[in-house]
Short mmCIF file of C-alpha atoms in Angstrom, two decimals:
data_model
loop_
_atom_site.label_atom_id
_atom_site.label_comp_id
_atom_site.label_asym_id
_atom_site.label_seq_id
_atom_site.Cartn_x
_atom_site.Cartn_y
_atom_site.Cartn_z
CA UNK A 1 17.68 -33.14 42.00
CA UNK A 2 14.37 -33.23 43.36
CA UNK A 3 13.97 -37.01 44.18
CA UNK A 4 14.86 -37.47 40.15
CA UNK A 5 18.40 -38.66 38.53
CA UNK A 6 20.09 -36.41 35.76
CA UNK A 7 19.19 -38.47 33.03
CA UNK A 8 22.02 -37.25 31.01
CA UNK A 9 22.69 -36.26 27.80
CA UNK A 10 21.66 -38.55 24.78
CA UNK A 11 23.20 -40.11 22.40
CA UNK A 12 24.42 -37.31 19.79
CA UNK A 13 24.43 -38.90 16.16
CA UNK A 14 26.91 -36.51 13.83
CA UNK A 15 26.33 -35.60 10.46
CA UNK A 16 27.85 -36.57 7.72
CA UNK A 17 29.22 -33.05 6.96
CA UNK A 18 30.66 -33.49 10.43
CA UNK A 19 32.38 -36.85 9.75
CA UNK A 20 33.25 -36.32 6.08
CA UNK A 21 35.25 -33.19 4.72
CA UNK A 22 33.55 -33.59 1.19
CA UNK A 23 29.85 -33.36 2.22
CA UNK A 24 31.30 -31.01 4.60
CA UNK A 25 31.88 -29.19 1.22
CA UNK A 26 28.77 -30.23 -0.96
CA UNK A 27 26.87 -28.36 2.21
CA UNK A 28 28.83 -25.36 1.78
CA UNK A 29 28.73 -25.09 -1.84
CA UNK A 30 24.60 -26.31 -1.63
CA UNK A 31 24.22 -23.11 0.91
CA UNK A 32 26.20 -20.74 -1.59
CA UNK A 33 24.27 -22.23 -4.35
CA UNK A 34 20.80 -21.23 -2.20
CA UNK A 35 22.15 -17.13 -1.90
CA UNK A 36 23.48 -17.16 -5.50
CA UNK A 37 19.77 -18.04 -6.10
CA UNK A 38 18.66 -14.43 -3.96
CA UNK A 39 20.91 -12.87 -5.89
CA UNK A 40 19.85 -14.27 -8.86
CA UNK A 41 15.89 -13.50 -7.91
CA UNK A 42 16.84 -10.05 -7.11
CA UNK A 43 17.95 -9.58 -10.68
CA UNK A 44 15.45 -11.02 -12.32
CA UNK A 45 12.89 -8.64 -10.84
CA UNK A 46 15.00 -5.70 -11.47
CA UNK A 47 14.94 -6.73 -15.03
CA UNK A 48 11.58 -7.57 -15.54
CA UNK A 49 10.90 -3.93 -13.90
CA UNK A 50 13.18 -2.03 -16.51
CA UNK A 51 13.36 -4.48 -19.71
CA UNK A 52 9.31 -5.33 -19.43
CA UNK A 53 7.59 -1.85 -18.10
CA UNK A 54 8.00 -0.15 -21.28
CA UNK A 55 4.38 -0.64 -22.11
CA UNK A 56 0.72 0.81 -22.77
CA UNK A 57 -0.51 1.13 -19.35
CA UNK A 58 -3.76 0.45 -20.64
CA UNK A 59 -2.48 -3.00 -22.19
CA UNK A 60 -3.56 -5.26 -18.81
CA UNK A 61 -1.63 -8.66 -19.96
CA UNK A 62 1.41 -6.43 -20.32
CA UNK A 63 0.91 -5.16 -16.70
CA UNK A 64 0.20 -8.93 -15.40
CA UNK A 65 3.27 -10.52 -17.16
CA UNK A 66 5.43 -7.28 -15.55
CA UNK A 67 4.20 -8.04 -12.25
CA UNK A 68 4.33 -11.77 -12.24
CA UNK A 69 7.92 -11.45 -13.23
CA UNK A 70 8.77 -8.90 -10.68
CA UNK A 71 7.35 -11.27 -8.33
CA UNK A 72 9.08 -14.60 -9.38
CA UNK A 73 12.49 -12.30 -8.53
CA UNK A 74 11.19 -10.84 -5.70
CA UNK A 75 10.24 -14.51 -4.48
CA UNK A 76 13.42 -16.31 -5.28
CA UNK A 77 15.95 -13.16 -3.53
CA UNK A 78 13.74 -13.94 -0.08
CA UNK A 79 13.47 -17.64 -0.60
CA UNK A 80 17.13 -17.86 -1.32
CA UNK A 81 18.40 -16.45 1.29
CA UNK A 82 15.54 -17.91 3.95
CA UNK A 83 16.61 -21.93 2.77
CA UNK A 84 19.82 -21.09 2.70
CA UNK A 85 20.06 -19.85 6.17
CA UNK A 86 18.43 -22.81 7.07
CA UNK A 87 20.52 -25.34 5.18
CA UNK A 88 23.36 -23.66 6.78
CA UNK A 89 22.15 -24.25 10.38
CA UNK A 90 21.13 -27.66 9.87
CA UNK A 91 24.01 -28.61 8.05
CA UNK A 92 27.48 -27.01 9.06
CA UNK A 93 26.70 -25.33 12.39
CA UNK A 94 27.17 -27.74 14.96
CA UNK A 95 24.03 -29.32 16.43
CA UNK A 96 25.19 -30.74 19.99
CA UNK A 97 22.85 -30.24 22.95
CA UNK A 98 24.09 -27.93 25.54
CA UNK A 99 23.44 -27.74 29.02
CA UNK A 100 24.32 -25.31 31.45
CA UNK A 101 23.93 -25.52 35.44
CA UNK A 102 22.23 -23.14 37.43
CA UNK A 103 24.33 -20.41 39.06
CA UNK A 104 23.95 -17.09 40.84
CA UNK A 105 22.11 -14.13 38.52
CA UNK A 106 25.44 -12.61 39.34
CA UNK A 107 27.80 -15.18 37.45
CA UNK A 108 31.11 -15.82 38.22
CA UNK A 109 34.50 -14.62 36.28
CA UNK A 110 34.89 -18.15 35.29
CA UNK A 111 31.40 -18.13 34.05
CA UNK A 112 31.70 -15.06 32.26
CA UNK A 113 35.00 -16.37 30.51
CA UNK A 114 33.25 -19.58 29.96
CA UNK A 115 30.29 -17.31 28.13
CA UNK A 116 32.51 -15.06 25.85
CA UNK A 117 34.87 -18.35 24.46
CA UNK A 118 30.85 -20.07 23.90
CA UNK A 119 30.74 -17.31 21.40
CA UNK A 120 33.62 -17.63 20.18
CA UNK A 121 33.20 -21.07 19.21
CA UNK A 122 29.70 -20.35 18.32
CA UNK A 123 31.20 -17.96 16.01
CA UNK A 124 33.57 -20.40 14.41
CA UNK A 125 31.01 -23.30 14.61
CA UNK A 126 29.35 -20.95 11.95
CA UNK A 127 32.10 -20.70 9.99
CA UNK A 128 32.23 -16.39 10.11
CA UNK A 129 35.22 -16.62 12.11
CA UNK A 130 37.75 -18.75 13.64
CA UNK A 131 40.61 -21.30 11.98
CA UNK A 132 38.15 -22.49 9.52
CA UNK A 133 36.68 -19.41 7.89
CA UNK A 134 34.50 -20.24 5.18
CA UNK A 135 34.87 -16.58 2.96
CA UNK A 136 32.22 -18.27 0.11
CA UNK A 137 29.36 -18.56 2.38
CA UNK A 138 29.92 -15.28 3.78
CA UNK A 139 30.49 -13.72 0.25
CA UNK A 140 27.48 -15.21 -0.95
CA UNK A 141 25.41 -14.19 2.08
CA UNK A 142 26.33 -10.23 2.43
CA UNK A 143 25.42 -10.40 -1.61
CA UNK A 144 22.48 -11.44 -1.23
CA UNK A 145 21.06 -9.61 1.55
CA UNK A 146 22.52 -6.47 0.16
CA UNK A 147 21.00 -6.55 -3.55
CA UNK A 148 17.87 -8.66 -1.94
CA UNK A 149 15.95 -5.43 -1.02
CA UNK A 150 16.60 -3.77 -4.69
CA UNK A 151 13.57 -6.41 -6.19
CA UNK A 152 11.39 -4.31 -3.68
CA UNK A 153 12.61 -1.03 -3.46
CA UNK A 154 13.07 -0.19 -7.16
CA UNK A 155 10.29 -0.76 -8.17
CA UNK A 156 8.46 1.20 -5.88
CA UNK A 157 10.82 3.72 -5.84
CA UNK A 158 10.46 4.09 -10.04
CA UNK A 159 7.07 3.89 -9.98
CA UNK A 160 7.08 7.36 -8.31
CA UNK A 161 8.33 9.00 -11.36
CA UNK A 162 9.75 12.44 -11.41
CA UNK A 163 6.17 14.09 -11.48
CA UNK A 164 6.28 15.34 -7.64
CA UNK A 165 3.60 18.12 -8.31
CA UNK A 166 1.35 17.57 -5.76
CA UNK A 167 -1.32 20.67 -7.16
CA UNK A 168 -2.67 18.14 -9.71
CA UNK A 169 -4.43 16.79 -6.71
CA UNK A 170 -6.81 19.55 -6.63
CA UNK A 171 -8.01 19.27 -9.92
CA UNK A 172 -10.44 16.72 -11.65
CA UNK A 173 -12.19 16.72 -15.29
CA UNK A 174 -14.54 19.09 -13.76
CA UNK A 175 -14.87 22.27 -15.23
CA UNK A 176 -17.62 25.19 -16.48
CA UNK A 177 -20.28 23.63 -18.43
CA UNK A 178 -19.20 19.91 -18.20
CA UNK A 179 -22.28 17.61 -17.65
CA UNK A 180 -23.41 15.21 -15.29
CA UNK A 181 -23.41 12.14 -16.76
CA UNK A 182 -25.09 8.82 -15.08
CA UNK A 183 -22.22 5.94 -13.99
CA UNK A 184 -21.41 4.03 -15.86
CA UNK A 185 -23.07 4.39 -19.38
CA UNK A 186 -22.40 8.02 -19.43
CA UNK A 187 -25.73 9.41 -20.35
CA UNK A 188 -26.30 13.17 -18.85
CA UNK A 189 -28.58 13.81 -16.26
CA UNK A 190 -31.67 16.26 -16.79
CA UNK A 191 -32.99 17.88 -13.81
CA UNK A 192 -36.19 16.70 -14.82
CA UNK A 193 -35.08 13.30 -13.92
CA UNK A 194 -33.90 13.98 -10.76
CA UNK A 195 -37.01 13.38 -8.00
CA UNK A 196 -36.61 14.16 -4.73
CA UNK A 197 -34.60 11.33 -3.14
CA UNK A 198 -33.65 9.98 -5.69
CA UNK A 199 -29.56 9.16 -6.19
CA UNK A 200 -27.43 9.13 -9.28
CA UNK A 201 -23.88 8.33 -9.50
CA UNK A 202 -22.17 10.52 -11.43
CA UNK A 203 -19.05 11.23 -13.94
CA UNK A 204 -18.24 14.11 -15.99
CA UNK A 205 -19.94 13.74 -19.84
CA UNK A 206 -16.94 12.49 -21.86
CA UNK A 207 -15.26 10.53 -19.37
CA UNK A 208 -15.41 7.19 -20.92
CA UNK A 209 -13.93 8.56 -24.30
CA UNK A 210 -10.53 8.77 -22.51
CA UNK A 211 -8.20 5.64 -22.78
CA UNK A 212 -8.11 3.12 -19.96
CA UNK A 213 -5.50 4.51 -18.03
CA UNK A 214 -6.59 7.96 -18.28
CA UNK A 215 -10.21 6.80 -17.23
CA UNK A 216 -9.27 4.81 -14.30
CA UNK A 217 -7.00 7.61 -12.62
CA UNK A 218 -9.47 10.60 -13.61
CA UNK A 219 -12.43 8.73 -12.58
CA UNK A 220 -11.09 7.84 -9.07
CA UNK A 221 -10.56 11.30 -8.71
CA UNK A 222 -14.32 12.30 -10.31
CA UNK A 223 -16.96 10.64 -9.25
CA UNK A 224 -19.53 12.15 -7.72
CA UNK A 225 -23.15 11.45 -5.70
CA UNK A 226 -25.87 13.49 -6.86
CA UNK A 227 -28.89 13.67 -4.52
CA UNK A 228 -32.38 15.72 -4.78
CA UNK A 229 -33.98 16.76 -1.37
CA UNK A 230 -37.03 18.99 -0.48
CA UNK A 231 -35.48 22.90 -0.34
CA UNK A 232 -37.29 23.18 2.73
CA UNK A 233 -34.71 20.53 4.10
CA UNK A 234 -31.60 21.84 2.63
CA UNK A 235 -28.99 24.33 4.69
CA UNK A 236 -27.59 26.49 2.41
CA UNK A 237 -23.95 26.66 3.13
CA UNK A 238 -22.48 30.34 3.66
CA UNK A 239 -20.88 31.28 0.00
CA UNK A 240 -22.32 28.57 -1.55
CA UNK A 241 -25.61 29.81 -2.39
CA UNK A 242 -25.83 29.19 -6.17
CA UNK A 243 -24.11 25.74 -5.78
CA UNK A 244 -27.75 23.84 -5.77
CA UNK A 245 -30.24 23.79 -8.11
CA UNK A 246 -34.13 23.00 -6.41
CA UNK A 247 -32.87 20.75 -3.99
CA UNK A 248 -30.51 19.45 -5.90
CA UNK A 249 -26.80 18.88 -4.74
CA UNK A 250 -23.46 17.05 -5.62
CA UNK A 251 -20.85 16.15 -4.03
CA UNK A 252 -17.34 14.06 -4.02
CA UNK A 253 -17.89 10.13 -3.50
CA UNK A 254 -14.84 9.70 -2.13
CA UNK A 255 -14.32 10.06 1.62
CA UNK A 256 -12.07 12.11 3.47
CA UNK A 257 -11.15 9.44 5.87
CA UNK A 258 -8.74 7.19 3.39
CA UNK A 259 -10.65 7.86 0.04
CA UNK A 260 -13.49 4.67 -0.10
CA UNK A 261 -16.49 5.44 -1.96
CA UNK A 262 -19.15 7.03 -0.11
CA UNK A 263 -22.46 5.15 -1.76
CA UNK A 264 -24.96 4.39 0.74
CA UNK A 265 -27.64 6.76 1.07
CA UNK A 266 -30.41 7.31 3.80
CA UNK A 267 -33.28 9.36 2.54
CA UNK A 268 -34.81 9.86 6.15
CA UNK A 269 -32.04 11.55 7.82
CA UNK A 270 -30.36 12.46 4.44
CA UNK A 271 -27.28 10.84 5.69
CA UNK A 272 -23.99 9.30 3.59
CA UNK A 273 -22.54 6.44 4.55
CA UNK A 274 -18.67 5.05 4.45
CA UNK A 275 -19.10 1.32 4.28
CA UNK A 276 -15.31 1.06 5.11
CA UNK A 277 -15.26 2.88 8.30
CA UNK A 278 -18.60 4.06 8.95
CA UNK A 279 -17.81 7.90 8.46
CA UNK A 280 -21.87 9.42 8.06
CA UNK A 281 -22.10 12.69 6.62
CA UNK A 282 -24.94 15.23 6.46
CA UNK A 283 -26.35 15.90 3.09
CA UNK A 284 -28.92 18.09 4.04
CA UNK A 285 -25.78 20.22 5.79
CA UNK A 286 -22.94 20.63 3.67
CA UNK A 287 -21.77 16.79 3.50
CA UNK A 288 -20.53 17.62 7.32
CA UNK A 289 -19.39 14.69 9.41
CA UNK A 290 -21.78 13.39 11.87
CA UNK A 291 -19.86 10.26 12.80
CA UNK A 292 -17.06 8.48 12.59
CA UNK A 293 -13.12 8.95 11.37
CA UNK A 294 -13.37 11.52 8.69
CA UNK A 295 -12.33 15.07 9.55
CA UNK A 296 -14.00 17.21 7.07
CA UNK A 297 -16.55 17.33 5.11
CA UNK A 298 -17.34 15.69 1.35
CA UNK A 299 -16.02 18.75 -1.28
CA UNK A 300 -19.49 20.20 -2.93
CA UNK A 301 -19.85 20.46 -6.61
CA UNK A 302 -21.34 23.77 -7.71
CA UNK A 303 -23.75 22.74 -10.17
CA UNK A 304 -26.26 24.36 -12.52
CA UNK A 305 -28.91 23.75 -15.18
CA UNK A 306 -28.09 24.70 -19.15
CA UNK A 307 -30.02 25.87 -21.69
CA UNK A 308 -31.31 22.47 -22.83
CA UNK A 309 -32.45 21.28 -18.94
CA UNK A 310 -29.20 19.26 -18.58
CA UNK A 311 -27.15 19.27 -15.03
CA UNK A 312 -23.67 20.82 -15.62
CA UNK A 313 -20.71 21.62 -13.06
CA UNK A 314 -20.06 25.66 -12.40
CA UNK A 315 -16.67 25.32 -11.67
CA UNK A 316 -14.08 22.02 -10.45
CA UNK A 317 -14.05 21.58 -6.88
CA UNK A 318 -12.81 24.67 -4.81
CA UNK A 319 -10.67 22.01 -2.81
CA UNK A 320 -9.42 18.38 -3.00
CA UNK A 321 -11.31 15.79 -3.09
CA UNK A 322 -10.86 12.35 -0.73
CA UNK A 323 -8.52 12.70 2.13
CA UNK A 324 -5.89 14.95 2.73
CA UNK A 325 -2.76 14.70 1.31
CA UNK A 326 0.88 15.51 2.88
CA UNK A 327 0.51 19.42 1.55
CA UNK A 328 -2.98 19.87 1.28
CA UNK A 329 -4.30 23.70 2.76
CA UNK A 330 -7.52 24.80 2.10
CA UNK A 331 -8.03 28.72 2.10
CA UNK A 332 -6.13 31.23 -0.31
CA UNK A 333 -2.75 30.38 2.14
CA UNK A 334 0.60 30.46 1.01
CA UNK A 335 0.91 26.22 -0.08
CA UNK A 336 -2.61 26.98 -2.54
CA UNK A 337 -1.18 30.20 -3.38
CA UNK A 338 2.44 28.19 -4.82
CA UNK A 339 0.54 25.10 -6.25
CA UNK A 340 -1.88 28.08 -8.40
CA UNK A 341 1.50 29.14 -10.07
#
């Protein structure tokens, strides 16, 4: 073909499981061993999740040991069942080279016959079918890749918990009278202190009294950036007329795009800047969006000044904070109206 001579076929050297029925055997047995290993992964993590979880979730080397455990498992049920796939190829499925000649796309009935009993023979080449059925390996194999996903999924699926109240959402430590207190030594904020363009990152006074776990998940739900500008340069929001104090307004850290901290501050164009995905919004204008992914604006903190010159909150957010949620209205509607009762 083409000025060149078919070459031919080389040499084909068999195996030894080909040529001997007991490492025939050993191969089997070696694969079964590999998915007894999923299998064996796959209940490791699911005990590590139940046996190991009952702990203080504040207690980090607790958390770490959980998790490494729940990973070992996890890692052995896919590595099982990936080698032993491969062992299984490489060892008991036969390994000739096959040629084919070309043909017309439209093949012929002989072709076609010739095609189905090629996977026939591929299928009892693998041992699923066919005189020599090997029930073991295919035991072994449906176990493991039916209890292989469990390491994953049950986890993940107990860490949800039956708490499916999605109204705590719109709530943070926020509340009448709670101070401003300066991240993260907790000291509150006098409005004395505050000079125009000057930034503070805030938490609610008391904060770091709670326990770890309490303090993480409040705090990520808390934060706030609190920013003094010239009156003259502040738009006073409709309805939100008492929510400032001289200039001086707060309002959620976390963006509404996919919840990253919203730190950087430019004191020019009294603009806030998502260094994840570049979402700007406008101080000086209700935290609107002036660029980027975000779709509303950062939540506003109605803040006042107490009797003793501190900064305190008027009220929690009148919406939730960070980016919406799967049943997140804002307004008085019908979903705000359930989660209030």
């Amino acid at each position: 073909m083409n000025g060149h001579e078919n070459p031919g076929l080389g040499y084909h050297r068999p195996r030894r499981s080909d040529v001997d029925d007991k490492a025939d055997k050993k191969a089997e047995r070696q694969v079964a061993a590999l998915f007894g290993l999923s299998a064996l992964g796959t209940v490791v993590a699911i005990w590590a999740y139940f046996s190991l979880n009952d702990i203080d979730p504040g207690d980090v080397d607790s958390i770490r040991q959980v998790n490494m455990w729940i990973g070992i498992g996890t890692f052995l049920a896919m590595i099982g069942i990936g080698l032993g796939a491969i062992h299984w190829a490489k060892t008991l499925m036969r390994d000739h080279e096959m040629t084919e000649d070309r043909h017309e796309l439209r093949s012929s009935d002989e072709a076609r016959e010739g095609a189905i009993q090629n996977l026939k023979d591929g299928v009892e080449d693998s041992g699923l079918g066919g005189a020599k059925r090997r029930s073991v390996l295919k035991g072994s194999l449906i176990t493991a890749l039916a209890i292989a996903p469990l390491g994953i999924l049950v986890p993940q699926i107990g860490n949800m918990g039956g708490d499916w109240n999605v109204s705590k959402f719109r709530h943070t430590l926020w509340g009448p009278g709670v101070r401003l207190a300066r991240d993260p030594d907790g000291a509150p904020i006098r409005a004395a202190d505050v000079t125009i363009g000057s930034v503070f990152h805030v938490i609610p006074e008391g904060l770091n009294d709670l326990d770890h776990h309490h303090l993480i998940s409040e705090k990520a739900k808390a934060v706030v950036l609190l920013v003094r500008l010239d009156p003259a340069d502040l738009k006073i929001q409709e309805g939100r007329e008492d929510w400032s104090f001289d200039g001086i307004v707060a309002y959620s850290k976390i963006c509404t795009h996919v919840g990253c901290p919203v730190a950087l501050y430019e004191q020019q164009t009294h603009h806030l800047l998502c260094p994840c995905h570049q979402s700007t919004f406008d101080v000086a204008d209700g935290a609107k969006v002036v660029f980027g992914p975000a779709k509303r604006p950062l939540p506003q903190l109605p803040i006042a000044v107490d009797d003793d010159g501190y900064i305190v909150a008027q009220a929690d957010f009148d919406e939730p904070i960070g980016p919406s949620y799967w049943d997140r209205l804002k307004g008085g509607d019908a979903t705000v109206e359930e989660e209030s009762h």
